[in-house]
Coordinates of C-alpha atoms in Angstrom, one line a residue:
X206 CA 17.9 -73.5 -150.9
X207 CA 17.1 -70.0 -149.7
X208 CA 14.3 -69.7 -152.2
X209 CA 12.9 -73.1 -151.1
X210 CA 13.1 -72.0 -147.5
X211 CA 11.2 -68.8 -148.2
X212 CA 8.6 -70.7 -150.1
X213 CA 8.1 -73.2 -147.2
X214 CA 7.8 -70.4 -144.7
X215 CA 5.3 -68.6 -146.9
X216 CA 3.2 -71.7 -147.2
X217 CA 3.3 -72.3 -143.4
X218 CA 2.0 -68.8 -142.8
X219 CA -0.6 -68.9 -145.6
X220 CA -1.9 -72.4 -144.6
X221 CA -3.8 -71.2 -141.4
X222 CA -5.2 -68.2 -143.3
X223 CA -6.5 -70.5 -146.0
X224 CA -7.9 -72.8 -143.4
X225 CA -9.7 -69.8 -141.9
X226 CA -11.6 -69.0 -145.1
X227 CA -13.6 -72.1 -146.1
X228 CA -16.8 -69.9 -146.2
X229 CA -17.2 -66.3 -147.0
X230 CA -19.1 -63.9 -144.8
X231 CA -21.9 -63.9 -147.4
X232 CA -22.1 -67.7 -147.4
X233 CA -22.3 -67.8 -143.6
X234 CA -24.9 -65.1 -143.5
X235 CA -27.1 -66.7 -146.2
X236 CA -26.9 -70.1 -144.4
X237 CA -28.1 -68.4 -141.2
X238 CA -30.9 -66.5 -142.9
X239 CA -32.2 -69.7 -144.5
X240 CA -32.7 -71.3 -141.1
X241 CA -36.4 -71.9 -140.6
X242 CA -36.5 -70.4 -137.1
X243 CA -34.6 -67.3 -138.2
X244 CA -36.5 -66.8 -141.4
X245 CA -39.9 -67.2 -139.7
X246 CA -39.0 -64.5 -137.2
X247 CA -37.5 -62.1 -139.7
X248 CA -40.6 -62.3 -141.8
X249 CA -42.2 -60.2 -139.1
X250 CA -40.0 -57.2 -140.0
X251 CA -39.9 -55.1 -143.2
X252 CA -37.4 -56.6 -145.5
X253 CA -35.9 -53.2 -146.4
X254 CA -34.9 -52.6 -142.8
X255 CA -33.0 -55.8 -142.3
X256 CA -29.2 -55.3 -141.9
X257 CA -26.7 -58.1 -141.1
X258 CA -23.1 -58.8 -140.7
X259 CA -20.8 -61.7 -139.7
X260 CA -17.5 -62.2 -138.0
X261 CA -15.2 -65.2 -138.1
X262 CA -13.4 -66.8 -135.1
X263 CA -10.4 -68.7 -136.3
X264 CA -10.0 -70.6 -133.0
X265 CA -13.5 -72.1 -133.0
X266 CA -13.9 -72.2 -136.8
X267 CA -17.3 -70.5 -136.4
X268 CA -19.0 -67.4 -137.9
X269 CA -21.1 -65.3 -135.6
X270 CA -24.0 -63.6 -137.5
X271 CA -25.9 -60.6 -136.3
X272 CA -29.2 -59.3 -137.8
X273 CA -30.8 -55.9 -137.0
X274 CA -34.0 -54.3 -138.0
X275 CA -34.5 -50.5 -137.8
X276 CA -35.5 -49.2 -134.3
X277 CA -36.1 -52.8 -133.1
X278 CA -32.4 -53.3 -132.7
X279 CA -30.7 -56.7 -133.0
X280 CA -33.5 -59.2 -133.7
X281 CA -31.4 -62.4 -134.5
X282 CA -28.0 -63.8 -133.7
X283 CA -26.4 -67.2 -134.3
X284 CA -23.4 -69.2 -135.1
X285 CA -22.5 -71.1 -138.4
X286 CA -19.9 -73.7 -138.8
X287 CA -17.3 -72.6 -141.3
X288 CA -16.5 -75.9 -142.9
X289 CA -20.0 -77.3 -143.2
X290 CA -22.2 -74.2 -143.3
X291 CA -24.4 -75.8 -140.7
X292 CA -26.2 -73.4 -138.3
X293 CA -25.0 -74.3 -134.8
X294 CA -27.0 -71.7 -132.8
X295 CA -30.0 -69.6 -133.8
X296 CA -31.4 -67.0 -131.4
X297 CA -34.3 -64.8 -132.2
X298 CA -36.4 -62.2 -130.3
X299 CA -35.8 -62.2 -126.5
X300 CA -33.2 -65.0 -126.9
X301 CA -30.7 -62.5 -128.4
X302 CA -30.3 -60.4 -125.2
X303 CA -31.5 -63.0 -122.6
X304 CA -29.5 -66.2 -122.3
X305 CA -32.1 -67.5 -119.9
X306 CA -34.7 -67.4 -122.7
X307 CA -32.6 -69.8 -124.9
X308 CA -33.7 -73.0 -123.1
X309 CA -30.2 -74.3 -122.2
X310 CA -30.6 -77.7 -120.6
X311 CA -30.4 -77.6 -116.9
X312 CA -29.8 -73.8 -116.8
X313 CA -32.2 -73.7 -113.8
X314 CA -32.1 -76.4 -111.2
X315 CA -29.5 -78.6 -113.0
X316 CA -30.3 -81.4 -115.4
X317 CA -31.6 -84.0 -112.8
X318 CA -34.8 -82.1 -111.7
X319 CA -35.5 -81.2 -115.3
X320 CA -35.5 -84.8 -116.5
X321 CA -39.1 -85.7 -117.4
X322 CA -38.9 -89.0 -115.5
X323 CA -37.9 -87.2 -112.2
X324 CA -40.3 -84.3 -112.7
X325 CA -43.3 -86.4 -113.6
X326 CA -42.5 -88.8 -110.7
X327 CA -42.7 -85.9 -108.3
X328 CA -46.0 -84.8 -109.9
X329 CA -47.4 -88.3 -109.6
X330 CA -46.4 -88.6 -105.9
X331 CA -47.9 -85.2 -105.2
X332 CA -51.2 -86.2 -106.7
X333 CA -51.4 -89.7 -105.3
X334 CA -50.6 -88.5 -101.8
X335 CA -53.1 -85.6 -101.8
X336 CA -56.0 -86.5 -104.0
X337 CA -59.1 -87.7 -102.0
X338 CA -59.5 -91.0 -103.8
X339 CA -63.0 -91.4 -102.4
X340 CA -64.0 -88.3 -104.4
X341 CA -61.5 -88.1 -107.2
X342 CA -63.6 -85.7 -109.2
X343 CA -63.9 -83.2 -106.4
X344 CA -62.7 -79.5 -106.5
X345 CA -59.7 -80.5 -104.4
X346 CA -58.4 -82.6 -107.3
X347 CA -58.8 -79.7 -109.7
X348 CA -56.9 -77.5 -107.3
X349 CA -54.0 -79.9 -107.2
X350 CA -53.9 -80.3 -111.0
X351 CA -53.9 -76.5 -111.4
X352 CA -50.9 -76.2 -109.1
X353 CA -49.1 -78.8 -111.2
X354 CA -50.1 -77.2 -114.5
X355 CA -47.3 -74.7 -114.3
X356 CA -45.3 -77.7 -115.5
X357 CA -46.7 -77.2 -119.0
X358 CA -45.5 -73.6 -119.1
X359 CA -42.1 -74.6 -117.8
X360 CA -41.7 -77.2 -120.5
X361 CA -42.0 -74.6 -123.2
X362 CA -39.6 -72.3 -121.2
X363 CA -37.0 -75.1 -121.1
X364 CA -37.3 -75.3 -124.8
X365 CA -36.7 -71.6 -125.4
X366 CA -40.3 -70.7 -126.4
X367 CA -40.9 -67.7 -124.2
X368 CA -43.9 -66.5 -126.2
X369 CA -45.7 -69.7 -125.5
X370 CA -44.5 -70.4 -121.9
X371 CA -45.4 -67.1 -120.4
X372 CA -49.1 -66.8 -121.6
X373 CA -49.7 -70.4 -120.2
X374 CA -49.0 -69.2 -116.7
X375 CA -51.7 -66.5 -116.6
X376 CA -54.8 -68.7 -116.7
X377 CA -53.3 -70.5 -113.7
X378 CA -52.8 -67.2 -111.9
X379 CA -56.4 -66.3 -112.6
X380 CA -57.8 -69.6 -111.3
X381 CA -55.8 -69.4 -108.1
X382 CA -56.8 -65.8 -107.4
X383 CA -60.5 -66.6 -107.9
X384 CA -60.3 -69.8 -105.9
X385 CA -58.3 -68.2 -103.0
X386 CA -60.6 -65.2 -102.9
X387 CA -63.6 -67.5 -102.7
X388 CA -62.0 -69.5 -99.8
X389 CA -60.9 -66.4 -98.1
X390 CA -64.4 -65.0 -98.0
X391 CA -66.4 -68.2 -97.7
X392 CA -64.2 -70.9 -96.2
X393 CA -65.8 -74.1 -97.8
X394 CA -65.6 -77.4 -96.0
X395 CA -63.4 -80.4 -96.8
X396 CA -61.2 -83.1 -95.3
X397 CA -57.5 -82.7 -94.7
X398 CA -56.0 -86.0 -95.7
X399 CA -56.9 -89.3 -97.2
X400 CA -53.8 -91.5 -96.4
X401 CA -52.9 -92.4 -92.8
X402 CA -50.7 -89.9 -90.9
X403 CA -47.9 -92.4 -90.5
X404 CA -47.8 -93.1 -94.2
X405 CA -47.7 -89.4 -95.2
X406 CA -45.0 -88.8 -92.5
X407 CA -42.8 -91.7 -93.7
X408 CA -43.2 -90.5 -97.3
X409 CA -42.2 -87.0 -96.3
X410 CA -39.1 -88.1 -94.5
X411 CA -38.1 -90.1 -97.6
X412 CA -38.8 -87.2 -99.9
X413 CA -36.8 -84.8 -97.6
X414 CA -33.7 -87.1 -97.9
X415 CA -34.3 -87.4 -101.7
X416 CA -34.5 -83.6 -102.0
X417 CA -31.2 -83.1 -100.1
X418 CA -29.5 -85.7 -102.4
X419 CA -30.9 -83.9 -105.5
X420 CA -29.5 -80.6 -104.3
X421 CA -26.1 -82.0 -103.4
X422 CA -25.6 -84.1 -106.5
X423 CA -27.7 -82.8 -109.3
X424 CA -28.2 -79.1 -108.8
X425 CA -26.5 -75.8 -109.9
X426 CA -26.1 -72.4 -108.3
X427 CA -27.5 -69.6 -110.5
X428 CA -26.6 -66.0 -110.1
X429 CA -29.2 -65.4 -107.4
X430 CA -27.6 -67.9 -105.0
X431 CA -24.1 -66.7 -106.0
X432 CA -25.1 -63.1 -105.1
X433 CA -26.3 -64.2 -101.7
X434 CA -22.9 -65.7 -100.9
X435 CA -21.1 -62.6 -102.2
X436 CA -23.4 -60.4 -100.1
X437 CA -22.7 -62.4 -97.0
X438 CA -18.9 -62.1 -97.6
X439 CA -19.3 -58.3 -97.9
X440 CA -21.3 -58.0 -94.7
X441 CA -18.9 -60.2 -92.7
X442 CA -16.0 -58.0 -94.0
X443 CA -17.7 -54.7 -93.1
X444 CA -19.3 -53.7 -96.4
X445 CA -22.9 -53.5 -97.5
X446 CA -23.6 -55.6 -100.6
X447 CA -25.0 -52.7 -102.6
X448 CA -22.6 -51.4 -105.2
X449 CA -19.9 -53.8 -103.8
X450 CA -20.7 -56.8 -106.0
X451 CA -17.8 -58.2 -108.1
X452 CA -17.5 -56.1 -111.2
X453 CA -16.1 -56.9 -114.7
X454 CA -15.6 -53.7 -116.6
X455 CA -12.0 -52.8 -117.3
X456 CA -10.6 -54.6 -114.2
X457 CA -7.6 -56.8 -114.7
X458 CA -8.4 -60.4 -115.8
X459 CA -7.4 -63.3 -113.6
X460 CA -9.1 -66.2 -115.4
X461 CA -10.0 -67.7 -118.8
X462 CA -12.7 -66.6 -121.2
X463 CA -16.0 -68.5 -121.1
X464 CA -17.9 -69.9 -124.1
X465 CA -19.1 -66.5 -125.0
X466 CA -15.6 -65.0 -124.9
X467 CA -16.1 -63.1 -121.7
X468 CA -13.6 -63.2 -118.9
X469 CA -15.6 -63.1 -115.7
X470 CA -12.8 -63.5 -113.2
X471 CA -11.3 -60.1 -112.4
X472 CA -9.1 -58.6 -109.7
X473 CA -11.5 -56.5 -107.6
X474 CA -10.8 -53.3 -105.7
X475 CA -10.3 -55.5 -102.6
X476 CA -7.4 -57.2 -104.3
X477 CA -9.2 -60.6 -104.6
X478 CA -9.7 -62.5 -107.8
X479 CA -13.5 -62.8 -108.0
X480 CA -16.1 -63.9 -110.6
X481 CA -18.2 -61.0 -111.6
X482 CA -21.9 -60.6 -110.8
X483 CA -22.5 -56.8 -111.0
X484 CA -26.3 -56.9 -110.8
X485 CA -26.4 -59.3 -107.8
X486 CA -27.4 -56.5 -105.5
X487 CA -31.0 -56.1 -106.5
X488 CA -32.6 -57.9 -103.5
X489 CA -33.5 -56.9 -100.0
X490 CA -30.9 -56.9 -97.2
X491 CA -32.4 -60.1 -95.5
X492 CA -31.6 -62.0 -98.7
X493 CA -27.9 -61.5 -98.0
X494 CA -28.0 -61.7 -94.3
X495 CA -29.6 -65.2 -94.5
X496 CA -26.4 -66.4 -96.2
X497 CA -24.1 -65.3 -93.4
X498 CA -24.3 -68.6 -91.5
X499 CA -23.5 -70.6 -94.6
X500 CA -20.6 -68.3 -95.4
X501 CA -19.2 -68.5 -91.9
X502 CA -19.3 -72.3 -92.1
X503 CA -18.0 -72.8 -95.6
X504 CA -16.4 -69.6 -96.7
X505 CA -16.1 -68.5 -100.3
X506 CA -13.2 -68.9 -102.7
X507 CA -14.1 -65.8 -104.7
X508 CA -15.1 -67.9 -107.7
X509 CA -18.4 -69.1 -109.1
X510 CA -17.5 -72.7 -108.2
X511 CA -19.6 -75.3 -106.3
X512 CA -20.4 -72.6 -103.7
X513 CA -21.1 -74.9 -100.7
X514 CA -22.4 -71.9 -98.7
X515 CA -25.2 -71.5 -101.3
X516 CA -26.1 -75.2 -101.1
X517 CA -26.2 -75.1 -97.3
X518 CA -28.5 -72.1 -97.3
X519 CA -30.9 -73.5 -99.8
X520 CA -31.1 -76.9 -98.0
X521 CA -31.5 -75.3 -94.6
X522 CA -34.2 -72.9 -95.9
X523 CA -36.0 -75.8 -97.5
X524 CA -35.9 -78.0 -94.4
X525 CA -37.0 -75.1 -92.1
X526 CA -39.9 -74.3 -94.4
X527 CA -40.9 -78.0 -94.3
X528 CA -40.7 -78.0 -90.5
X529 CA -42.6 -74.7 -90.3
X530 CA -45.5 -75.8 -92.5
X531 CA -45.8 -79.0 -90.5
X532 CA -46.0 -76.9 -87.3
X533 CA -48.7 -74.7 -89.0
X534 CA -50.7 -77.8 -89.8
X535 CA -50.2 -79.2 -86.3
X536 CA -51.5 -76.0 -84.7
X537 CA -54.5 -75.4 -86.9
X538 CA -55.5 -78.9 -87.9
X539 CA -53.7 -81.5 -85.8
X540 CA -51.5 -84.3 -86.9
X541 CA -53.5 -85.0 -90.0
X542 CA -53.0 -81.6 -91.5
X543 CA -49.4 -81.4 -90.3
X544 CA -48.6 -84.6 -92.2
X545 CA -50.6 -83.4 -95.2
X546 CA -48.9 -80.0 -95.5
X547 CA -45.4 -81.3 -94.9
X548 CA -45.9 -83.9 -97.6
X549 CA -47.3 -81.3 -100.0
X550 CA -44.2 -79.2 -99.6
X551 CA -41.8 -82.2 -100.0
X552 CA -43.6 -83.6 -103.0
X553 CA -44.3 -80.4 -104.9
X554 CA -41.8 -80.2 -107.8
X555 CA -41.5 -76.4 -107.8
X556 CA -40.3 -76.2 -104.3
X557 CA -37.5 -78.5 -105.2
X558 CA -36.9 -76.6 -108.4
X559 CA -36.1 -73.5 -106.3
X560 CA -33.9 -75.6 -104.0
X561 CA -32.0 -77.2 -106.9
X562 CA -31.4 -73.7 -108.3
X563 CA -30.0 -72.7 -104.9
X564 CA -31.7 -69.4 -105.0
X565 CA -33.1 -67.2 -102.2
X566 CA -36.7 -67.8 -103.3
X567 CA -37.5 -70.2 -100.5
X568 CA -36.7 -67.5 -97.9
X569 CA -39.9 -65.4 -98.4
X570 CA -42.0 -68.5 -98.0
X571 CA -39.9 -69.6 -95.0
X572 CA -40.4 -66.3 -93.1
X573 CA -44.1 -66.1 -94.0
X574 CA -44.7 -69.7 -92.9
X575 CA -43.1 -69.1 -89.5
X576 CA -44.9 -65.8 -89.1
X577 CA -48.2 -67.6 -89.8
X578 CA -47.4 -70.2 -87.2
X579 CA -47.0 -67.4 -84.7
X580 CA -50.0 -65.5 -86.1
X581 CA -51.7 -64.8 -82.8
X582 CA -48.6 -62.7 -81.6
X583 CA -48.9 -59.3 -83.2
X584 CA -45.3 -58.5 -82.7
X585 CA -44.0 -61.8 -84.1
X586 CA -46.3 -61.5 -87.1
X587 CA -44.9 -58.1 -87.8
X588 CA -41.3 -59.3 -87.5
X589 CA -41.7 -62.2 -89.9
X590 CA -43.7 -60.1 -92.4
X591 CA -40.9 -57.6 -92.5
X592 CA -38.2 -60.3 -92.9
X593 CA -40.1 -61.7 -95.8
X594 CA -40.7 -58.3 -97.4
X595 CA -37.0 -57.3 -97.1
X596 CA -35.9 -60.5 -98.8
X597 CA -37.6 -60.2 -102.2
X598 CA -40.0 -57.3 -101.7
X599 CA -43.1 -59.2 -103.0
X600 CA -44.5 -60.0 -99.5
X601 CA -44.9 -56.3 -98.9
X602 CA -48.3 -56.8 -100.6
X603 CA -49.6 -58.7 -97.6
X604 CA -48.4 -56.3 -94.9
X605 CA -51.8 -54.5 -94.6
X606 CA -53.6 -57.8 -94.5
X607 CA -51.4 -59.1 -91.7
X608 CA -51.8 -56.0 -89.7
X609 CA -55.2 -57.3 -88.5
X610 CA -55.8 -60.7 -87.0
X611 CA -58.2 -62.1 -85.9
X612 CA -60.1 -58.9 -86.8
X613 CA -59.6 -56.4 -89.5
X614 CA -57.8 -53.1 -88.7
X615 CA -60.0 -50.7 -86.7
X616 CA -59.3 -47.2 -85.6
X617 CA -61.3 -47.8 -82.5
X618 CA -59.0 -50.7 -81.5
X619 CA -55.5 -49.8 -82.6
X620 CA -53.5 -51.8 -80.1
X621 CA -53.0 -55.0 -82.2
X622 CA -52.0 -53.2 -85.4
X623 CA -49.7 -50.9 -83.5
X624 CA -47.9 -53.8 -81.9
X625 CA -47.7 -55.5 -85.3
X626 CA -46.2 -52.2 -86.7
X627 CA -43.7 -52.2 -83.9
X628 CA -42.5 -55.7 -84.8
X629 CA -42.4 -54.8 -88.5
X630 CA -40.3 -51.7 -87.8
X631 CA -38.0 -53.5 -85.4
X632 CA -37.2 -56.2 -88.0
X633 CA -36.8 -53.6 -90.7
X634 CA -34.3 -51.7 -88.6
X635 CA -32.4 -54.9 -87.9
X636 CA -32.4 -55.9 -91.6
X637 CA -31.3 -52.4 -92.8
X638 CA -28.6 -52.1 -90.1
X639 CA -26.0 -53.2 -92.8
X640 CA -26.4 -49.7 -94.3
X641 CA -24.6 -48.4 -91.3
X642 CA -21.5 -50.2 -92.5
X643 CA -21.0 -47.3 -94.9
X644 CA -19.5 -44.0 -93.7
X645 CA -22.6 -42.1 -95.0
X646 CA -25.8 -44.0 -94.2
X647 CA -28.0 -41.5 -96.2
X648 CA -25.9 -42.1 -99.3
X649 CA -26.1 -45.8 -98.6
X650 CA -29.9 -45.6 -98.5
X651 CA -29.9 -43.8 -101.9
X652 CA -27.6 -46.5 -103.3
X653 CA -29.9 -49.2 -102.0
X654 CA -32.9 -47.6 -103.7
X655 CA -31.1 -47.1 -107.0
X656 CA -29.7 -50.7 -107.1
X657 CA -33.0 -52.4 -106.1
X658 CA -36.3 -50.6 -106.6
X659 CA -34.9 -48.0 -109.0
X660 CA -33.4 -50.7 -111.3
X661 CA -36.1 -53.3 -111.0
X662 CA -38.9 -50.9 -111.8
X663 CA -37.2 -49.6 -114.9
X664 CA -35.8 -52.6 -116.6
X665 CA -37.3 -54.4 -119.6
X666 CA -37.9 -58.1 -119.5
X667 CA -39.6 -60.7 -121.8
X668 CA -40.6 -63.0 -118.9
X669 CA -44.2 -61.9 -118.7
X670 CA -46.9 -60.8 -121.1
X671 CA -46.7 -57.2 -119.9
X672 CA -43.4 -56.1 -121.3
X673 CA -43.7 -57.4 -124.8
X674 CA -44.2 -53.9 -126.2
X675 CA -40.5 -54.0 -127.1
X676 CA -41.4 -56.6 -129.7
X677 CA -44.3 -54.7 -131.2
X678 CA -42.5 -54.4 -134.5
X679 CA -42.7 -58.2 -134.7
X680 CA -46.5 -58.1 -134.2
X681 CA -46.4 -59.0 -130.5
X682 CA -49.2 -57.1 -128.6
X683 CA -48.4 -54.3 -126.3
X684 CA -50.4 -54.7 -123.1
X685 CA -49.0 -51.8 -121.1
X686 CA -52.3 -50.1 -120.6
X687 CA -54.0 -53.3 -119.4
X688 CA -51.0 -53.8 -117.1
X689 CA -51.6 -50.5 -115.4
X690 CA -55.3 -51.5 -114.8
X691 CA -54.3 -54.9 -113.3
X692 CA -51.6 -53.2 -111.1
X693 CA -54.2 -50.8 -109.8
X694 CA -56.6 -53.7 -109.0
X695 CA -53.9 -55.6 -107.0
X696 CA -53.0 -52.4 -105.1
X697 CA -56.7 -51.8 -104.2
X698 CA -57.1 -55.4 -103.1
X699 CA -54.1 -55.2 -100.9
X700 CA -55.5 -52.1 -99.1
X701 CA -59.0 -53.4 -98.8
X702 CA -57.6 -56.6 -97.3
X703 CA -56.6 -54.6 -94.2
X704 CA -60.3 -53.8 -93.5
X705 CA -62.3 -56.7 -95.0
X706 CA -63.4 -59.3 -94.1
X707 CA -64.1 -58.2 -90.5
X708 CA -63.0 -61.4 -88.9
X709 CA -60.1 -63.5 -90.2
X710 CA -59.7 -67.2 -89.3
X711 CA -56.4 -68.9 -90.1
X712 CA -58.0 -70.4 -93.2
X713 CA -59.1 -67.0 -94.4
X714 CA -55.8 -65.3 -93.6
X715 CA -53.9 -68.1 -95.5
X716 CA -56.2 -67.9 -98.5
X717 CA -56.1 -64.1 -98.8
X718 CA -52.3 -64.1 -98.2
X719 CA -51.8 -66.6 -101.0
X720 CA -54.2 -64.7 -103.3
X721 CA -52.4 -61.4 -102.8
X722 CA -49.0 -62.9 -103.5
X723 CA -50.3 -64.6 -106.6
X724 CA -51.7 -61.2 -107.6
X725 CA -48.3 -59.6 -107.0
X726 CA -46.7 -62.2 -109.3
X727 CA -49.5 -61.7 -111.8
X728 CA -48.3 -58.0 -112.4
X729 CA -44.6 -58.6 -112.4
X730 CA -42.8 -57.7 -115.7
X731 CA -40.0 -60.2 -114.8
X732 CA -41.6 -63.4 -113.5
X733 CA -40.0 -66.8 -112.8
X734 CA -41.1 -70.3 -111.9
X735 CA -38.8 -69.9 -108.9
X736 CA -41.4 -67.5 -107.4
X737 CA -44.1 -70.2 -107.1
X738 CA -42.9 -71.3 -103.6
X739 CA -43.7 -67.8 -102.3
X740 CA -47.5 -68.5 -102.4
X741 CA -47.6 -72.3 -102.5
X742 CA -47.7 -72.9 -98.6
X743 CA -50.8 -70.7 -98.3
X744 CA -52.5 -72.2 -101.3
X745 CA -51.8 -75.7 -99.9
X746 CA -53.2 -74.7 -96.5
X747 CA -56.3 -73.1 -98.1
X748 CA -57.2 -76.1 -100.3
X749 CA -56.2 -78.9 -97.9
X750 CA -57.1 -77.7 -94.4
X751 CA -60.3 -79.2 -92.9
X752 CA -62.9 -76.5 -92.1
X753 CA -66.2 -76.3 -90.5
X754 CA -69.0 -73.7 -90.6
X755 CA -69.3 -71.4 -87.7
X756 CA -72.3 -69.2 -86.7
X757 CA -72.3 -65.6 -87.8
X758 CA -71.8 -64.4 -84.3
X759 CA -69.0 -66.5 -82.8
X760 CA -69.0 -67.7 -79.2
X761 CA -66.8 -66.0 -76.6
X762 CA -64.2 -68.8 -76.9
X763 CA -63.2 -67.3 -80.2
X764 CA -61.8 -64.3 -78.4
X765 CA -59.7 -66.6 -76.2
X766 CA -58.3 -68.9 -78.9
X767 CA -59.0 -67.3 -82.4
X768 CA -56.2 -69.3 -84.0
X769 CA -58.1 -72.6 -83.4
X770 CA -61.1 -71.6 -85.5
X771 CA -60.8 -72.8 -89.0
X772 CA -63.5 -70.8 -90.8
X773 CA -65.0 -67.4 -90.3

């Protein structure tokens, strides 16, 4: 009996071990390397430099396979089912290090907005409402189609094809820059709206409600929105966000492992169990301060849960941007343009894409829109330009342009630019006042630089054509030298915009603002579709606003009401 008991015990122990070894490491690796996607990518590298290994997870019954190639590092990674030998996941190139390059369904914006039926419906509504059907083959129609053409690039991105999706965005950038430069310097004539004002207004109200419903029921909160809530929590509790984001490291775990085996919930130095987001402090101070009202209303559990404060902030920013762009239209084109611009914001799918991702990317557009509405006030224009700049930094590119309105910066007439600079500095001081929460503000300023500009300028990213030199071993072109030339061109354009053209009508200011922001996004090494709302309001104003030709020497009335002139 004792012998039988020993045999039974040995079999019980050996059974799991036997079950854990249906496939060998070599079998799992060979199955992975035979995968078409993997083999096509590995063919780009010298065969004698390929090194691989695999590890088995008894809980999931899966093999994780890693493949390296010389100095290129890890070039492929995936999972193989132990029982069937089927490849479950196959990541190559940028997908190895970047989860957002893998095309997970609904990773940005949730699944609802990314459904073809929903996305294409918004595109159709946008076109039907804004195309001039009396002249369907006009340049206006082409402008609208170009704005929607980012959808093709996004489709490839959602399917994990970064090397196709990113290049498709750059012809769109090029067209928009050329078109906006032309409008900014020439100001061609067109009509604002085709449909009656009441119909556009009713459609906008319906779309606004639909957008709120999409956000509340079919969206997600990505790391950008989560960091905003965390930053608001830190500010309210007397800390600046920089270097105070929830860390992971060797801190004590207080939650379960995720699908990747990481335990994100850790006991922080403040004693709270919080979900980690160590690199959430890469944005300007206004990006965190904007979340304070939402945090005060809804709080934060410490976890990356539904995050109602993030939803509140995203919806509020979206609605305020919609109201602001309607006020811009009302001021510079009457009810027709107000209805047209508000409808354009509400129907454009990429503005909802940002809202459904619950990011801070509507905030730069929001501040710039309201600053544009108050454009005739030098101080207010400076305040809102600073708030936009200290949210996501990109709007800094339009600061010189905005210094002069309605005339370019002139040393002989410095009062307007000086008042603008005063507003810019006042808002900057208010935004950066959170650095005073630290005992040593100078040290806090160094931390801010290192965590924002210092890190952003030095990191590698596959989400543009400019930083693909890291894949040169795979035959991907290295465009670093071209990149430097384009950066220089954008910087020169930003400086020249402060001095030319001599007079700036609202139409010209909007077109040049949009063109410079597009130029800034053109040179980014880490670009996202979430950034499209930054320039969209100004592109919409430039291509939809009614204009009229004015004489070369404007009448005296221009000096009294420059904001009412639609073309210079």
